[in-house]
Short mmCIF file of C-alpha atoms in Angstrom, two decimals:
data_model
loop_
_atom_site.label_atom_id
_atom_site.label_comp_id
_atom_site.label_asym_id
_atom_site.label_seq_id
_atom_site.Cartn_x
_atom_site.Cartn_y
_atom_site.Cartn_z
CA UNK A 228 -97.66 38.66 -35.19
CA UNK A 229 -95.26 37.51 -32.48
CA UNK A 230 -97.12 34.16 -32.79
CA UNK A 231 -96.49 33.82 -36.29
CA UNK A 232 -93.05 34.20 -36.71
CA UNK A 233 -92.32 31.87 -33.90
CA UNK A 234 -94.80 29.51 -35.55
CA UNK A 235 -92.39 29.74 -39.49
CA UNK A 236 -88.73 29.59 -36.89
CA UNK A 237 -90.97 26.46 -35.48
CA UNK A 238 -91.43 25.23 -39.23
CA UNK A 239 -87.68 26.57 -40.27
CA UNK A 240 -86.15 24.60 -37.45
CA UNK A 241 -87.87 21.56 -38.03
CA UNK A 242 -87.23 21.14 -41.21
CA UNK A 243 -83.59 21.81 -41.03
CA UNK A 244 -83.20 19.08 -37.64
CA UNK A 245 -85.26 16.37 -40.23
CA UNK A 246 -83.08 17.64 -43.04
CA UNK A 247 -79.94 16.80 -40.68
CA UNK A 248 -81.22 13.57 -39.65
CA UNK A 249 -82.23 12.06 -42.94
CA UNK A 250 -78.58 13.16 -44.38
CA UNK A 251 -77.09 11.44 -41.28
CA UNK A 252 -79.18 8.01 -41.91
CA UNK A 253 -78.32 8.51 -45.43
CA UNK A 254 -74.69 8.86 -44.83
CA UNK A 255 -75.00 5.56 -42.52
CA UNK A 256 -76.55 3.16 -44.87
CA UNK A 257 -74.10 4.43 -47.81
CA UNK A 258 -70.51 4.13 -45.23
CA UNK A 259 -67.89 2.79 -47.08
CA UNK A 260 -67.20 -0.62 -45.13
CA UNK A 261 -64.26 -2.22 -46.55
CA UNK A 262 -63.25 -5.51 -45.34
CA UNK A 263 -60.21 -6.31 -42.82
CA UNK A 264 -58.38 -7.57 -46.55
CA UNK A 265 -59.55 -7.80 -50.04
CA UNK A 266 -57.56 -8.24 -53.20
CA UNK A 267 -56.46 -5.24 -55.28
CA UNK A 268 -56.43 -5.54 -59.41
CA UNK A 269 -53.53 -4.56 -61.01
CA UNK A 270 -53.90 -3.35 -64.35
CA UNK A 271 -51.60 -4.71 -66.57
CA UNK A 272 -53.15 -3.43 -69.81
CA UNK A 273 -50.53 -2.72 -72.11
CA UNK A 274 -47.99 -3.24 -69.84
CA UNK A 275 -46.00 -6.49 -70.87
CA UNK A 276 -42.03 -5.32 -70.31
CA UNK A 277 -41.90 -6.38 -66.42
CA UNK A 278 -38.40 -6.06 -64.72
CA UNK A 279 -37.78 -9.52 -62.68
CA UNK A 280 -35.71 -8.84 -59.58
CA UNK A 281 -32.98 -11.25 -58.00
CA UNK A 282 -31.58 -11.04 -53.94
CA UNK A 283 -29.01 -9.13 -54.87
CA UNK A 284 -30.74 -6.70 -57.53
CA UNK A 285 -30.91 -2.91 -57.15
CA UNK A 286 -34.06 -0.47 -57.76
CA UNK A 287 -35.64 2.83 -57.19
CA UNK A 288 -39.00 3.97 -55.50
CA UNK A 289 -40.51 7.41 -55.23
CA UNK A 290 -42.98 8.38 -52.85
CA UNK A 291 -45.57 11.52 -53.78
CA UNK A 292 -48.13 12.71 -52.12
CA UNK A 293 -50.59 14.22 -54.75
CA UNK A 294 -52.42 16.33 -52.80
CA UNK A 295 -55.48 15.57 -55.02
CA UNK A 296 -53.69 17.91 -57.80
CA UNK A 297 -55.77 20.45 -55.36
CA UNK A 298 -52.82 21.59 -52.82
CA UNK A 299 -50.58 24.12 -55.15
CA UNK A 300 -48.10 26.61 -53.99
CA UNK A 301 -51.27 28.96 -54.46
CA UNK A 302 -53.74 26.90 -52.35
CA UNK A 303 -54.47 26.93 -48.48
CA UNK A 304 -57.07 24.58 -46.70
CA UNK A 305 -59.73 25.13 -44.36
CA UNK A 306 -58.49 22.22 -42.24
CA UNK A 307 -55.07 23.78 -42.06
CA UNK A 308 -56.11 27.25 -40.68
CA UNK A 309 -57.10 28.09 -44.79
CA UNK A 310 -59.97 28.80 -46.41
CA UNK A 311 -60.27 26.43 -49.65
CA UNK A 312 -62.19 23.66 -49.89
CA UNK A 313 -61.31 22.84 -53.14
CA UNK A 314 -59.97 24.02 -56.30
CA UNK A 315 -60.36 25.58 -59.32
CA UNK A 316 -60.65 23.23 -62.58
CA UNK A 317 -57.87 25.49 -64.23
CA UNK A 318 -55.69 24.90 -60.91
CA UNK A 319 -56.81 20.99 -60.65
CA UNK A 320 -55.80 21.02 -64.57
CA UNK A 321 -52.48 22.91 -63.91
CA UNK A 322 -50.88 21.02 -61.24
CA UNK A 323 -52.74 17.24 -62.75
CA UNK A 324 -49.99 18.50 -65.88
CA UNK A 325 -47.39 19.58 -63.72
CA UNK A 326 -47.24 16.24 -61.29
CA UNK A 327 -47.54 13.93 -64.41
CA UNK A 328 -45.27 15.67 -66.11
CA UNK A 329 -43.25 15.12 -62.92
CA UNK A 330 -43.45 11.74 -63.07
CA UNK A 331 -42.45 11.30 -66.21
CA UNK A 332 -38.86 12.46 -66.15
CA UNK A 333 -38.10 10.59 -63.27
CA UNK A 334 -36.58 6.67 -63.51
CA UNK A 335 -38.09 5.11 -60.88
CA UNK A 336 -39.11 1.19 -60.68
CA UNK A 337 -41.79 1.76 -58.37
CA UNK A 338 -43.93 5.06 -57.59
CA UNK A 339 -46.27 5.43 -53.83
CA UNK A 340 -48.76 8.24 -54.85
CA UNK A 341 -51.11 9.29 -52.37
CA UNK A 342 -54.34 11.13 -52.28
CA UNK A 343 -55.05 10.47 -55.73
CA UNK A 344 -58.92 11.31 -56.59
CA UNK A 345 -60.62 9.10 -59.32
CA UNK A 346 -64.16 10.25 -58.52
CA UNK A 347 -64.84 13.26 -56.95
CA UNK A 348 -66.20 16.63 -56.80
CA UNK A 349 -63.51 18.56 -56.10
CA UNK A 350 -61.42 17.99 -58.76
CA UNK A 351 -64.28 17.83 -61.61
CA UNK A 352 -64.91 13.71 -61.37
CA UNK A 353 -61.36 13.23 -63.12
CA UNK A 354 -59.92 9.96 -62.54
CA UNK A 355 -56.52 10.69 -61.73
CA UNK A 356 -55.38 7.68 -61.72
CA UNK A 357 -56.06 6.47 -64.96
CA UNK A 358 -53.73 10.56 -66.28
CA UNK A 359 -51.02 9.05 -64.10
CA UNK A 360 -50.31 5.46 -65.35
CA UNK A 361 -51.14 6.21 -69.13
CA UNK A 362 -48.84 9.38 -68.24
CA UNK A 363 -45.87 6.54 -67.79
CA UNK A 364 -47.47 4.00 -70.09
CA UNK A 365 -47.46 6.28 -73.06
CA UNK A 366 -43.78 7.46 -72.73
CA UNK A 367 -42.29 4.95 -70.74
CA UNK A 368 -43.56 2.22 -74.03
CA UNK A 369 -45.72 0.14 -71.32
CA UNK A 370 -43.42 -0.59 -69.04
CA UNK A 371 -46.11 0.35 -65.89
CA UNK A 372 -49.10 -1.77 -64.19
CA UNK A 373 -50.83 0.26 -61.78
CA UNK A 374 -52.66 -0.80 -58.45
CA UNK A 375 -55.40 1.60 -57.00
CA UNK A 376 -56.66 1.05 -53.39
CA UNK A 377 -59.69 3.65 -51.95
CA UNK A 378 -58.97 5.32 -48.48
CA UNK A 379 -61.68 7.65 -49.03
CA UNK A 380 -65.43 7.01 -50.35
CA UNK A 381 -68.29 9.04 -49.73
CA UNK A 382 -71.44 10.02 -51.49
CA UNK A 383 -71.47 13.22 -49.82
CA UNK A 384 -69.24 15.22 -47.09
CA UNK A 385 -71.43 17.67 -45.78
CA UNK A 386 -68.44 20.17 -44.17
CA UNK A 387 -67.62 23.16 -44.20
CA UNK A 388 -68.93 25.43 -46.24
CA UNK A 389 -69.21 25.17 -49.18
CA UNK A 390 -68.95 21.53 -48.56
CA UNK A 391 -66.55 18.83 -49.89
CA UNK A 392 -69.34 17.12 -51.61
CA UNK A 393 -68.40 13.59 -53.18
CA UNK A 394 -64.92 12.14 -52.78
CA UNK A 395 -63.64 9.06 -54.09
CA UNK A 396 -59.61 9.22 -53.51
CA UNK A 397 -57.16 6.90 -52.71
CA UNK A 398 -53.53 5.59 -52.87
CA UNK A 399 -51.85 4.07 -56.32
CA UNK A 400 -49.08 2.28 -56.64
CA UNK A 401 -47.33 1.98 -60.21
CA UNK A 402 -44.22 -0.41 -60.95
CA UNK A 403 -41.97 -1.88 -63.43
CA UNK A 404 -41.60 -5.09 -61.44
CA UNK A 405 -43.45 -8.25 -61.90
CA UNK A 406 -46.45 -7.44 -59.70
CA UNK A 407 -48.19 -10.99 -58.67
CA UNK A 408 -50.78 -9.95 -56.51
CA UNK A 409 -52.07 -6.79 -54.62
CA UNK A 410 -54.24 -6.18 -51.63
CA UNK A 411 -55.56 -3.59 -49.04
CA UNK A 412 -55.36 -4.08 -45.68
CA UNK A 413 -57.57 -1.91 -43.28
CA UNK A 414 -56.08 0.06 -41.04
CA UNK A 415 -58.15 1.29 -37.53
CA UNK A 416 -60.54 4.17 -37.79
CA UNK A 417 -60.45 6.26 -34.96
CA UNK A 418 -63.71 7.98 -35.67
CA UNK A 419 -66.94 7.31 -34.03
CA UNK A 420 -70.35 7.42 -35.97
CA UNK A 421 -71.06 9.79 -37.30
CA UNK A 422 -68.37 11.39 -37.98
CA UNK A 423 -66.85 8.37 -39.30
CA UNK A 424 -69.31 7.54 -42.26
CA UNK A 425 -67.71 10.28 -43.39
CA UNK A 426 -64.80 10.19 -43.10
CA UNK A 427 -61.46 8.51 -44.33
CA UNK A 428 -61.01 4.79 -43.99
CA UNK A 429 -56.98 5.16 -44.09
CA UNK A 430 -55.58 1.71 -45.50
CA UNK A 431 -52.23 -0.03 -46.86
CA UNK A 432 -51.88 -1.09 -50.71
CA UNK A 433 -49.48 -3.99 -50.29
CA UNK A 434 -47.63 -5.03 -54.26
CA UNK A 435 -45.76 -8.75 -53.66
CA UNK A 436 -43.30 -9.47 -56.11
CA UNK A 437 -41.79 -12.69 -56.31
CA UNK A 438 -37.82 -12.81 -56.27
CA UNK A 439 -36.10 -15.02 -59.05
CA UNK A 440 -33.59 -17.75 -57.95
CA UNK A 441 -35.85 -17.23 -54.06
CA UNK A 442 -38.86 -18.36 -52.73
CA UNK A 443 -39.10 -15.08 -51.06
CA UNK A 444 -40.99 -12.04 -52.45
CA UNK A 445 -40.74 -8.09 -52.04
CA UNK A 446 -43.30 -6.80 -50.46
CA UNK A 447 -43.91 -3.29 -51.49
CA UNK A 448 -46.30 -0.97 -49.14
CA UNK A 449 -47.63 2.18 -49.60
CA UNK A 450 -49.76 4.04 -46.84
CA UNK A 451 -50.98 7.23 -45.65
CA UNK A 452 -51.71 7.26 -42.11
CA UNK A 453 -54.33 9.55 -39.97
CA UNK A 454 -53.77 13.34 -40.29
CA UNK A 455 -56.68 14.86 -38.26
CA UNK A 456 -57.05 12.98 -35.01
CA UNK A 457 -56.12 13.34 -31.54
CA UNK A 458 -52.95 11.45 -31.93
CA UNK A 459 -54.53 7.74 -31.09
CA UNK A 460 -55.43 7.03 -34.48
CA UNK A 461 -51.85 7.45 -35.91
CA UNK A 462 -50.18 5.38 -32.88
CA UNK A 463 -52.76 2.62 -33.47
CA UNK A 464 -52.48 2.95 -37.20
CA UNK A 465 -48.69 2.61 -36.78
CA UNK A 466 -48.66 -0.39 -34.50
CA UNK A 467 -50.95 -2.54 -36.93
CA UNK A 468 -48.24 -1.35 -40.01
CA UNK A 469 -45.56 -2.09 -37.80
CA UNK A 470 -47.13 -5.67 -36.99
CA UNK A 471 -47.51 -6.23 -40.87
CA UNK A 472 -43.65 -5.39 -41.98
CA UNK A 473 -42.36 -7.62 -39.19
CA UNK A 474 -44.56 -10.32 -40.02
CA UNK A 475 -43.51 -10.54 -43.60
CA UNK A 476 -39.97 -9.43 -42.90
CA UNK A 477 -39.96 -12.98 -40.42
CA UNK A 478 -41.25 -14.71 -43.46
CA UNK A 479 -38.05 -14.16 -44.92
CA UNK A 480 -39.47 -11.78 -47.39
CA UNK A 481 -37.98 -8.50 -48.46
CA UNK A 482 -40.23 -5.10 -46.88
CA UNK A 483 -40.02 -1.45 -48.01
CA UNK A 484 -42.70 0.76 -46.99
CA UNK A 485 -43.71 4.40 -47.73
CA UNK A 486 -45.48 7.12 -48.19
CA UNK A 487 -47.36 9.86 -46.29
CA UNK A 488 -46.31 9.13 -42.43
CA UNK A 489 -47.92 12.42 -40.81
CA UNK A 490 -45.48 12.05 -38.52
CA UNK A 491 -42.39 13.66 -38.34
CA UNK A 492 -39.14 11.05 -38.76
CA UNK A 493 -36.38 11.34 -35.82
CA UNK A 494 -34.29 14.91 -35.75
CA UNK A 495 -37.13 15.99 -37.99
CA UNK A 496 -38.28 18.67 -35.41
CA UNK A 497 -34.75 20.11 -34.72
CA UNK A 498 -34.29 20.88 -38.53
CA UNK A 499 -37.99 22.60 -38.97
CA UNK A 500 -39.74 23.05 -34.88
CA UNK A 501 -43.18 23.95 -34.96
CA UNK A 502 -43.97 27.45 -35.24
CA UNK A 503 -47.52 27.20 -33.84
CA UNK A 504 -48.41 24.69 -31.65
CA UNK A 505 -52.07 26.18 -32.05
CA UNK A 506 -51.76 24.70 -35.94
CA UNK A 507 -52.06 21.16 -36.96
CA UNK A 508 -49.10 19.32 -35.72
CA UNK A 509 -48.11 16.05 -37.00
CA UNK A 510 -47.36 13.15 -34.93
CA UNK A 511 -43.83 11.82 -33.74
CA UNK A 512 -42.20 8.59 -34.91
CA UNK A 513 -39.31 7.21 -32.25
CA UNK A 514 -36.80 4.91 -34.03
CA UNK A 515 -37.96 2.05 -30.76
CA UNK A 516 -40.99 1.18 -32.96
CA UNK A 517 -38.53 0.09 -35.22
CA UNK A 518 -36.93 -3.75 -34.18
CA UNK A 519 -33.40 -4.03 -34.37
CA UNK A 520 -32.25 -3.92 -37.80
CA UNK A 521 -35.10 -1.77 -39.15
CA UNK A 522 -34.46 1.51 -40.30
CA UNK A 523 -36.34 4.81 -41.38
CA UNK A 524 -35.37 6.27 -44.85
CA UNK A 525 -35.79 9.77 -45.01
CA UNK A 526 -34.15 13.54 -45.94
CA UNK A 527 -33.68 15.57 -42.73
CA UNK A 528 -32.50 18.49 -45.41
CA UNK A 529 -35.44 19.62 -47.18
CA UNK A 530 -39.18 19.53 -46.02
CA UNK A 531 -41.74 16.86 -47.79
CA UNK A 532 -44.73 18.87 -46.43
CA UNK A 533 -46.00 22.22 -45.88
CA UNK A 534 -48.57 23.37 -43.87
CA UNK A 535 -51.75 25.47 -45.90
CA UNK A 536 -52.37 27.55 -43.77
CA UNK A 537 -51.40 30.36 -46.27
CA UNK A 538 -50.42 29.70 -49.93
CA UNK A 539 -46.84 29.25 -50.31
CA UNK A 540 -44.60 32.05 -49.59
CA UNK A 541 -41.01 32.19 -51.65
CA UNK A 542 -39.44 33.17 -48.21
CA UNK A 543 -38.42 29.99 -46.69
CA UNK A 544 -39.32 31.99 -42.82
CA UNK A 545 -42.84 32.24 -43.94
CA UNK A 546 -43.81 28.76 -43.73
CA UNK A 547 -44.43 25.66 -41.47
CA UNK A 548 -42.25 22.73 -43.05
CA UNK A 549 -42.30 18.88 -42.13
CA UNK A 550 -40.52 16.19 -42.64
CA UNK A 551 -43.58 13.39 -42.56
CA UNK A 552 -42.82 11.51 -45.86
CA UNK A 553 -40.49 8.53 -46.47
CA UNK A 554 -39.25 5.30 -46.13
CA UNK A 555 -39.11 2.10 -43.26
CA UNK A 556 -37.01 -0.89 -45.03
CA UNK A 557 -36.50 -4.48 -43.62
CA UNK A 558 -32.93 -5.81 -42.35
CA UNK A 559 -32.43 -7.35 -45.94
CA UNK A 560 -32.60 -4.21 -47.89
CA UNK A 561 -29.59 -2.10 -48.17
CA UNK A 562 -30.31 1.77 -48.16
CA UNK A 563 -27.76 3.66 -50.87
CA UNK A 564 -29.39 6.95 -51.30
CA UNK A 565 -32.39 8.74 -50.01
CA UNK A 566 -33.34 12.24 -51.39
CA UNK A 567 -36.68 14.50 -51.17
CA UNK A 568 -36.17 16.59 -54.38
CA UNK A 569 -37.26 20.12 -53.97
CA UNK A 570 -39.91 21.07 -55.79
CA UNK A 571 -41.18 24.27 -53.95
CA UNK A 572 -44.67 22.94 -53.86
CA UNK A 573 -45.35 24.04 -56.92
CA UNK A 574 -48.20 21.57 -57.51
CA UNK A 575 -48.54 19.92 -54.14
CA UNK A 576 -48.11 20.48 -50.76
CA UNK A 577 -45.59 17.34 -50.82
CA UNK A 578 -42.21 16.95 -51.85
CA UNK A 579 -41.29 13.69 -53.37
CA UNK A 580 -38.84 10.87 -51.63
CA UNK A 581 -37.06 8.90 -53.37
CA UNK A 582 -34.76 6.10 -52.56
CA UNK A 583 -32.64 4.31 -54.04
CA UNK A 584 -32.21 0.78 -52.58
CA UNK A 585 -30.39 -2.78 -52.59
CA UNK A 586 -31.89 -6.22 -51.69
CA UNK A 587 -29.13 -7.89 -50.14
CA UNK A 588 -27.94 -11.40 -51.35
CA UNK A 589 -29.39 -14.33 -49.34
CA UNK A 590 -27.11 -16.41 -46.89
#
């Protein structure tokens, strides 16, 4: 009898380490391998009332990080010290109505989403993207093109349990201004196989708009760097965006970057310290990565992140805020306001940025 049962744990175990292995090779041969660069389409259906911008010329960009319309003041996540993998369809549909909606009211030229989902399991194979810029395009009378970049593609992520399943999700950047060209521009993975295939590959969406009366152009970025690494991966990630701004910037052009940092800006820490330093911690940014001139944009006054470890409690006490979402602008653009709107988290576990900004006058 003893014999037997060792014989079907024998079986058992075998078929679960060939099970393992073939979903490994699987994963391998389907790893989403973007080039170092490749062009980004901008869809421009029904969107023919461009703004032109002058040196000179004001405008307004808001940076939100979606949270996959998954991360509402009622959700925690497993990778957070949570327990949800993913949401319901009635909270996906709830906070997809309450970001768009969002969106809507506000006036901004140019929008840096991140973590928006077009194809995935988690949020019911919805293509967010497409709600978001026929969202504007519909009440806004066209006046949107959108740009979609993936930083995450995989067939299937086998973790935890349940697992994550299919995720296509990525970073979208919508805008009034006369778009020429878009691309995405790899940024360094710091996982090793095979963890990595899958796993994010984190990237920058780069807009260039081309400045009337100048042979310069605006060059609009929109990132999300590493969350979940042992620090390396952000500072490595950082260096490669800080090499890009500076090398457009000496071009002459005009730079604003944004979006998800997961890093805390300068005097962030003082206004919200870690809590827990057993909890995910974001990384630090030090205004000397910035050359002389540069500057961060940010709101040291309300939090643009919370941590899910625990859905969102009313009292303030209660949670772990950050300040990890924002702006870095070029010598040549003029920052006039900078504001993260509080929005209690109500459908995300971001706050929105938004700044409002000047290109200064050549010569």
């Amino acid at each position: 009898m003893a014999k037997r049962i060792l014989k079907w744990v024998g079986i058992v175990l075998g078929v679960v380490v060939l099970a393992a292995v073939g979903l490994i090779g699987w994963l391998t041969v389907r790893e989403y391998k973007p080039a170092p660069v490749e062009d980004v389409e901008i869809n421009r259906t029904g969107a023919p009332k461009q703004i032109f911008l002058a040196p000179g010329d004001s405008l307004t960009v808001l940076s939100q990080n979606t949270g996959y319309a998954g991360l509402g003041a009622d959700s925690d996540f497993f990778m957070d010290g949570g327990s949800d993998v993913a949401p319901t369809r009635a909270q996906m549909d709830a906070n997809l109505a309450g970001i768009s909606e969002f969106l809507e009211e506000q006036k901004a030229d140019v929008f840096f989403l991140q973590e928006v989902d077009t194809n995935s399991g988690r949020t019911k194979s919805v293509d967010q993207s497409k709600i978001y810029w026929q969202q504007l395009l519909s009440n806004r009378k066209g006046a949107y093109s959108s740009a979609y970049a993936l930083n995450y593609s995989c067939d299937f992520v086998p973790f935890p349990w349940p697992p994550i399943g299919k995720v296509h999700s990525g970073l979208q950047t919508l805008s009034r201004l006369n778009v020429d060209r878009a691309e995405r521009i790899a940024l360094p993975c710091p996982f090793s196989w095979p963890v990595r295939a899958a796993n994010l590959k984190r990237c920058l969406l780069v807009n260039y708009v081309p400045l009337e009366g100048s042979d310069k152009e605006l060059v609009l970025v929109n990132l999300h760097l590493e969350a979940y690494d042992d620090g390396e991966g952000k500072a490595a990630q950082t260096r490669l965006l800080m090499d890009f701004l500076t090398a457009e910037y000496e071009k002459g052009n005009y730079v604003i970057a944004g979006g998800d940092f997961n890093q805390t800006f300068p005097g962030a820490l003082d206004a919200f310290p870690i809590q827990d330093p057993e909890l995910w911690t974001p990384g630090v940014l030090e205004n000397d990565i910035l050359p002389q001139g540069w500057q961060f944009a940010c709101d040291l006054s309300v939090p643009s992140c919370r941590l899910l470890n625990h859905p969102y409690d009313s009292d303030p006490a209660g949670n772990q805020f950050y300040v990890i979402d924002g702006f870095i602008l070029s010598p040549n653009v003029r920052l006039d306001r900078v504001e993260t709107l509080d929005r209690q988290f109500q459908y995300t576990d971001h706050n929105p940025v938004i700044a409002e900004l000047t290109l200064e006058a050549e010569g």
